[in-house]
Coordinates of C-alpha atoms in Angstrom, one line a residue:
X21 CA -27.9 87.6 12.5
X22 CA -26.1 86.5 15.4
X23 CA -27.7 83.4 15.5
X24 CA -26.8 82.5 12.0
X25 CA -23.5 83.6 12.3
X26 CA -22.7 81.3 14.9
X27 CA -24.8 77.8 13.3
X28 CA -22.6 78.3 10.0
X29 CA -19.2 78.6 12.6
X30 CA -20.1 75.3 14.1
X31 CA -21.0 74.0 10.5
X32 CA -17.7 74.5 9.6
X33 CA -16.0 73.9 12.8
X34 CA -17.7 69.8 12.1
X35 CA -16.9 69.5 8.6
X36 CA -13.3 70.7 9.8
X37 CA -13.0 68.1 12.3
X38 CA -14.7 65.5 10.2
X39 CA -11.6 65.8 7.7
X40 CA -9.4 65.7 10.0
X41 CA -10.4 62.4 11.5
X42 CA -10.6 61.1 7.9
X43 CA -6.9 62.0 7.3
X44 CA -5.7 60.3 10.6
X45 CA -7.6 57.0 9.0
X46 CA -6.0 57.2 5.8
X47 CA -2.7 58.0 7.0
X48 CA -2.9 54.8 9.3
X49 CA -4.0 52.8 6.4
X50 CA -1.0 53.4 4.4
X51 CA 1.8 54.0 7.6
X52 CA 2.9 52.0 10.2
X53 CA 3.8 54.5 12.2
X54 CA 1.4 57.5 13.9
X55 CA 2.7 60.9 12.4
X56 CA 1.7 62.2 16.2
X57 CA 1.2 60.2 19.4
X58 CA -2.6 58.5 19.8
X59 CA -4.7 59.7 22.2
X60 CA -5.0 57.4 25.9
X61 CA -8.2 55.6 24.8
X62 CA -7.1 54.8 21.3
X63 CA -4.0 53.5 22.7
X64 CA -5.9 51.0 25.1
X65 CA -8.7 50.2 22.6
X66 CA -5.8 49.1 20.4
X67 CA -3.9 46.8 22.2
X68 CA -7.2 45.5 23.1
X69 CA -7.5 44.3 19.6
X70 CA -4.2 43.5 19.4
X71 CA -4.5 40.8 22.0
X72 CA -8.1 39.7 20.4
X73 CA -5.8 39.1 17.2
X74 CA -2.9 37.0 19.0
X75 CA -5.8 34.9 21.0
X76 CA -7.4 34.0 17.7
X77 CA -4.0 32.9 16.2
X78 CA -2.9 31.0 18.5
X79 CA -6.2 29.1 18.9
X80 CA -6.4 28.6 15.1
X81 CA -2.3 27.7 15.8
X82 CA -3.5 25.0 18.2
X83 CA -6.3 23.6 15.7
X84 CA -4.7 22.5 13.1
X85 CA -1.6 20.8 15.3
X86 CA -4.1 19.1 16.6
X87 CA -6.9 18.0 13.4
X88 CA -3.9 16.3 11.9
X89 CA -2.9 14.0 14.7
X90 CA -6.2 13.0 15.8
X91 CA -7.1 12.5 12.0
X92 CA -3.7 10.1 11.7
X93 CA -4.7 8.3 15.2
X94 CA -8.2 8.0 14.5
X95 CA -8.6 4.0 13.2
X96 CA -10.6 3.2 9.8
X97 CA -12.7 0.5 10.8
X98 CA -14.7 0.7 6.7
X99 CA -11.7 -0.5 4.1
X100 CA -12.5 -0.5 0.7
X101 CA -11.8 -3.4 -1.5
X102 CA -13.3 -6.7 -2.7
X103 CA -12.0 -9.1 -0.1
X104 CA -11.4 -6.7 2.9
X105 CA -13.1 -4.9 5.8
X106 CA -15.8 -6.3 8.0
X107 CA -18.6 -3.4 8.0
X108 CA -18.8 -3.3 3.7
X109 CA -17.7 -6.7 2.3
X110 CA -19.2 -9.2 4.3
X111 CA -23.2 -8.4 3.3
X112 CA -21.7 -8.3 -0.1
X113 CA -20.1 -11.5 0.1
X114 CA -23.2 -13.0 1.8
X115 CA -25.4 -11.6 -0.7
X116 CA -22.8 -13.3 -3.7
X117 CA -21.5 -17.1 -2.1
X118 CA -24.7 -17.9 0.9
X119 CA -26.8 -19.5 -1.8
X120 CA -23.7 -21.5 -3.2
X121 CA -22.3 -22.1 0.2
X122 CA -25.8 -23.3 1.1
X123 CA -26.6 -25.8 -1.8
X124 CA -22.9 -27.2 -1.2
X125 CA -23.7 -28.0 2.1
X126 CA -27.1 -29.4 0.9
X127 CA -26.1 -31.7 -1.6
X128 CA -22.6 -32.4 0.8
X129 CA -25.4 -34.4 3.5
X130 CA -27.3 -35.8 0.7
X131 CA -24.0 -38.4 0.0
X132 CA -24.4 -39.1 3.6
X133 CA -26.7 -42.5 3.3
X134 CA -24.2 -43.9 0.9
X135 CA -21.0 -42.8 2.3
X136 CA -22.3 -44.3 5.6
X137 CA -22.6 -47.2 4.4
X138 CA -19.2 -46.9 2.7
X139 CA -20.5 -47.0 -1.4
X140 CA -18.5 -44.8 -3.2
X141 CA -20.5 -45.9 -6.7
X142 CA -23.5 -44.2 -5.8
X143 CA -25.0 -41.5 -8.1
X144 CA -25.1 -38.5 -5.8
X145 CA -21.5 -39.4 -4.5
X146 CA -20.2 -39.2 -8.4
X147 CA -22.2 -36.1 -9.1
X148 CA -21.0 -34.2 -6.5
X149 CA -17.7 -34.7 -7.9
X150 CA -18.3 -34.5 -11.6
X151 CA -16.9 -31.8 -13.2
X152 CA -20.4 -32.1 -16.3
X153 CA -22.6 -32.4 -13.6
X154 CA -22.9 -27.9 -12.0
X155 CA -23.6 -24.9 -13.9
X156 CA -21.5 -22.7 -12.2
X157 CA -22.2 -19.6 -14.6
X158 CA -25.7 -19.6 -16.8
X159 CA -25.0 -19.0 -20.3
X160 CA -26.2 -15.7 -22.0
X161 CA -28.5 -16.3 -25.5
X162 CA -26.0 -14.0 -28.4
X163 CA -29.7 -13.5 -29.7
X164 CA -30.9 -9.6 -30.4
X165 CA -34.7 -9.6 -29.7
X166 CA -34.7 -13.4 -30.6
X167 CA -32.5 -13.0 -33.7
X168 CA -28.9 -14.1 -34.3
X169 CA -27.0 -12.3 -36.2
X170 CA -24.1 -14.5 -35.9
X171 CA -22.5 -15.3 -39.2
X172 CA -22.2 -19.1 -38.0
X173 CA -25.9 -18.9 -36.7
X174 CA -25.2 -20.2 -33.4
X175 CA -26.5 -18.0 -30.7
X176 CA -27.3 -20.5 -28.4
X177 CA -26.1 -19.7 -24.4
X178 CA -23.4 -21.9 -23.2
X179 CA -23.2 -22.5 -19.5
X180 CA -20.1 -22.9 -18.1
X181 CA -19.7 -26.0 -15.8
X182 CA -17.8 -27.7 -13.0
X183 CA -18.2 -30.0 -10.2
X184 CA -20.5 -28.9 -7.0
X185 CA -17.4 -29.6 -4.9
X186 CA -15.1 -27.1 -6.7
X187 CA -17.8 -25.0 -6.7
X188 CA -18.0 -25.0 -2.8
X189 CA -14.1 -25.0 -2.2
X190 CA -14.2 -21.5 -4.6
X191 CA -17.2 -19.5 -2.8
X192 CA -16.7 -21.3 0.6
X193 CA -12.7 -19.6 0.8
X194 CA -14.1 -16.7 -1.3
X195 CA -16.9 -16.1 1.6
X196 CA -14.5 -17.0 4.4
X197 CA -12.1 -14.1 2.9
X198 CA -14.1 -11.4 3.6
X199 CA -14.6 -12.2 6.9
X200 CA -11.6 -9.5 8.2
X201 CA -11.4 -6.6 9.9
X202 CA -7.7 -6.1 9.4
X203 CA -6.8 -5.2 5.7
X204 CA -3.2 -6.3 6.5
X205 CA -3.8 -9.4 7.6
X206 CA -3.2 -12.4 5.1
X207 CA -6.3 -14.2 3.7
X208 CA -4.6 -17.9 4.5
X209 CA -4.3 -16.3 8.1
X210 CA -7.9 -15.7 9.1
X211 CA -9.9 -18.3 11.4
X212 CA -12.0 -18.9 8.5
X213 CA -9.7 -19.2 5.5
X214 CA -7.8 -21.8 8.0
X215 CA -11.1 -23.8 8.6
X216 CA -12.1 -23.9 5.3
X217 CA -8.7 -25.1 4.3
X218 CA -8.7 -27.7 7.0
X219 CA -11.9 -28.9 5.3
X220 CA -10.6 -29.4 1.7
X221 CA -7.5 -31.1 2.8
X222 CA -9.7 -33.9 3.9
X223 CA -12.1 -33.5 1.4
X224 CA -9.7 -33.4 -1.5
X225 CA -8.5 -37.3 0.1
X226 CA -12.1 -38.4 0.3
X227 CA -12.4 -36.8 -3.7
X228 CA -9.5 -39.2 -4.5
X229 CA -11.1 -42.2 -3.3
X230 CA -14.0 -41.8 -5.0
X231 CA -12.7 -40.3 -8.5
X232 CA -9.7 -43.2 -8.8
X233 CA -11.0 -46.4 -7.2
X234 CA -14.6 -46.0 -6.0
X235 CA -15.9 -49.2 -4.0
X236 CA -19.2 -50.2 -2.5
X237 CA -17.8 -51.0 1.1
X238 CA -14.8 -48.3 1.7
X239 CA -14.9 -47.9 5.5
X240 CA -11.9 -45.0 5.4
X241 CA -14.0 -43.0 3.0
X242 CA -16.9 -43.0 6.0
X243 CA -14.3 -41.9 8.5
X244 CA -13.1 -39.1 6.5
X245 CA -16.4 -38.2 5.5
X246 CA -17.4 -37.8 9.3
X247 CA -14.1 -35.7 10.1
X248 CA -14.7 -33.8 6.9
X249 CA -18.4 -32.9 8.4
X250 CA -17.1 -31.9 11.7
X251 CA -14.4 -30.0 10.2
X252 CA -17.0 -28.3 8.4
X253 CA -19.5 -27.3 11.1
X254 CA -16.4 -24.9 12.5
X255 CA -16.4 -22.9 9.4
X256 CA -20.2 -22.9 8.8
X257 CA -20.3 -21.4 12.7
X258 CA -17.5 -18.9 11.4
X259 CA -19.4 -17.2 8.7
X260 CA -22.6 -16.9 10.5
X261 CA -24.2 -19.4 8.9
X262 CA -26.3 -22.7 10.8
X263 CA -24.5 -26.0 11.6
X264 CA -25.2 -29.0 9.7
X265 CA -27.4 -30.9 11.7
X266 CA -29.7 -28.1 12.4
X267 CA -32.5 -29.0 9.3
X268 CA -31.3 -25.9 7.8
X269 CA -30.1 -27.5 4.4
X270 CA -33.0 -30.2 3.3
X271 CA -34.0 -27.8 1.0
X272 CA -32.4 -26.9 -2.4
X273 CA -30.8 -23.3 -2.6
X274 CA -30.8 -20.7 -5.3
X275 CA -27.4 -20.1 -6.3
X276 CA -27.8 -16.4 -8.2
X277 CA -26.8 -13.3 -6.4
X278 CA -29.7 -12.7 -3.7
X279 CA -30.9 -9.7 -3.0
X280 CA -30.5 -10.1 0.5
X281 CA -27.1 -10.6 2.7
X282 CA -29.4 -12.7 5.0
X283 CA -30.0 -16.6 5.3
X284 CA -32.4 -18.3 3.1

């Protein structure tokens, strides 16, 4: 009985304690202050925490003073935009102006026999210049499944056309622009916008020769057409692409949007 006795005591003497240590939680939870003094080792465990706590803050403190700046000083070398940023635009401008760029030059050297010779009548001379002679955009057939439902029946595609020459000033500064790795620099201020520039200003004098008064034996037309050449092996070395003398353009060039940003 003894026995007994004294296991339903320290039953009771447990739950009593166990209550007790659940009212000290509680009262902490809604006080800030202790209704009685905590023991030693609370005390220490405490601050413990406590200094855990204010380490964490001010590392987290630290953090984000420091994302910001590094974000802000951190340079963007990708830029978005058609005409800007060297690591996006330039495969895309390779992949849109090479093949026009290309079959300029191509049919550029192909006036060189007769320009040598100083004969500004010949027939690849005037077509390079004439502004009937280039499809620069293939016209799209109006047709739907091969019928026209046009109320004036024409459904025909109508190309748009232009000289080779303009063709090539237009994609060669076009190409030449995206070229940059500076967003805030000016287009007419990058090395290869200035070379290509430097080419049509002679080019444009050699156009005028053989637009208003072509001859057979114009000896200033040869000598711009050899400075013009030169002038235009600096920009073809700018945009990556090889110089004229290499063999490189004997062949025609598609002039659709490759597939590819590299040379054909």
């Amino acid at each position: 009985y003894n026995t007994v006795q004294t296991m339903l005591l320290q039953t009771m003497l447990n739950r009593t304690v166990a209550l007790l240590f659940a009212a000290i939680s509680c009262s902490h939870a809604f006080t800030t202050q202790p209704s009685r003094p905590a023991p030693r080792h609370m005390t220490e465990l405490s601050a413990e925490v406590e200094d855990d706590i204010s380490g964490r803050r001010s590392f987290l403190t630290t953090v984000a003073a420091v994302i910001p700046a590094v974000a802000y000083s951190t340079p963007a070398f990708a830029s978005g935009g058609a005409t800007a940023g060297k690591y996006t635009t330039i495969p895309i401008a390779k992949r849109r102006y090479y093949g026009r760029v290309q079959e300029a030059v191509h049919e550029f050297l192909l006036m060189g026999p007769a320009v040598i010779k100083g004969d500004l009548t010949d027939p690849v001379v005037q077509d390079f210049f004439d502004v009937t002679k280039t499809v620069v955009v293939p016209g799209k057939k109006k047709d739907i499944n091969g019928v026209c439902n046009k109320k004036d029946g024409d459904c025909k595609a109508t190309d748009i056309l232009d000289s080779r020459y303009n063709d090539m000033k237009t994609t060669m500064y076009l190409l030449g622009n995206a070229f940059r790795i500076n967003q805030q620099k000016a287009p007419d201020n990058l090395p290869t916008v200035k070379a290509a520039k430097k080419f049509f200003k002679t080019m444009n004098l050699f156009e005028r020769k053989v637009l208003k008064n072509p001859s057979k034996n114009d000896k200033a037309a040869t000598a711009l057409y050899a400075e013009a050449l030169d002038q235009l092996d600096v920009y073809l070395d700018l945009v990556e692409l090889p110089p004229t003398e290499s063999g490189h353009y004997d062949k025609e060039f598609s002039t659709l949007v490759g597939e590819s940003s590299r040379i054909t």
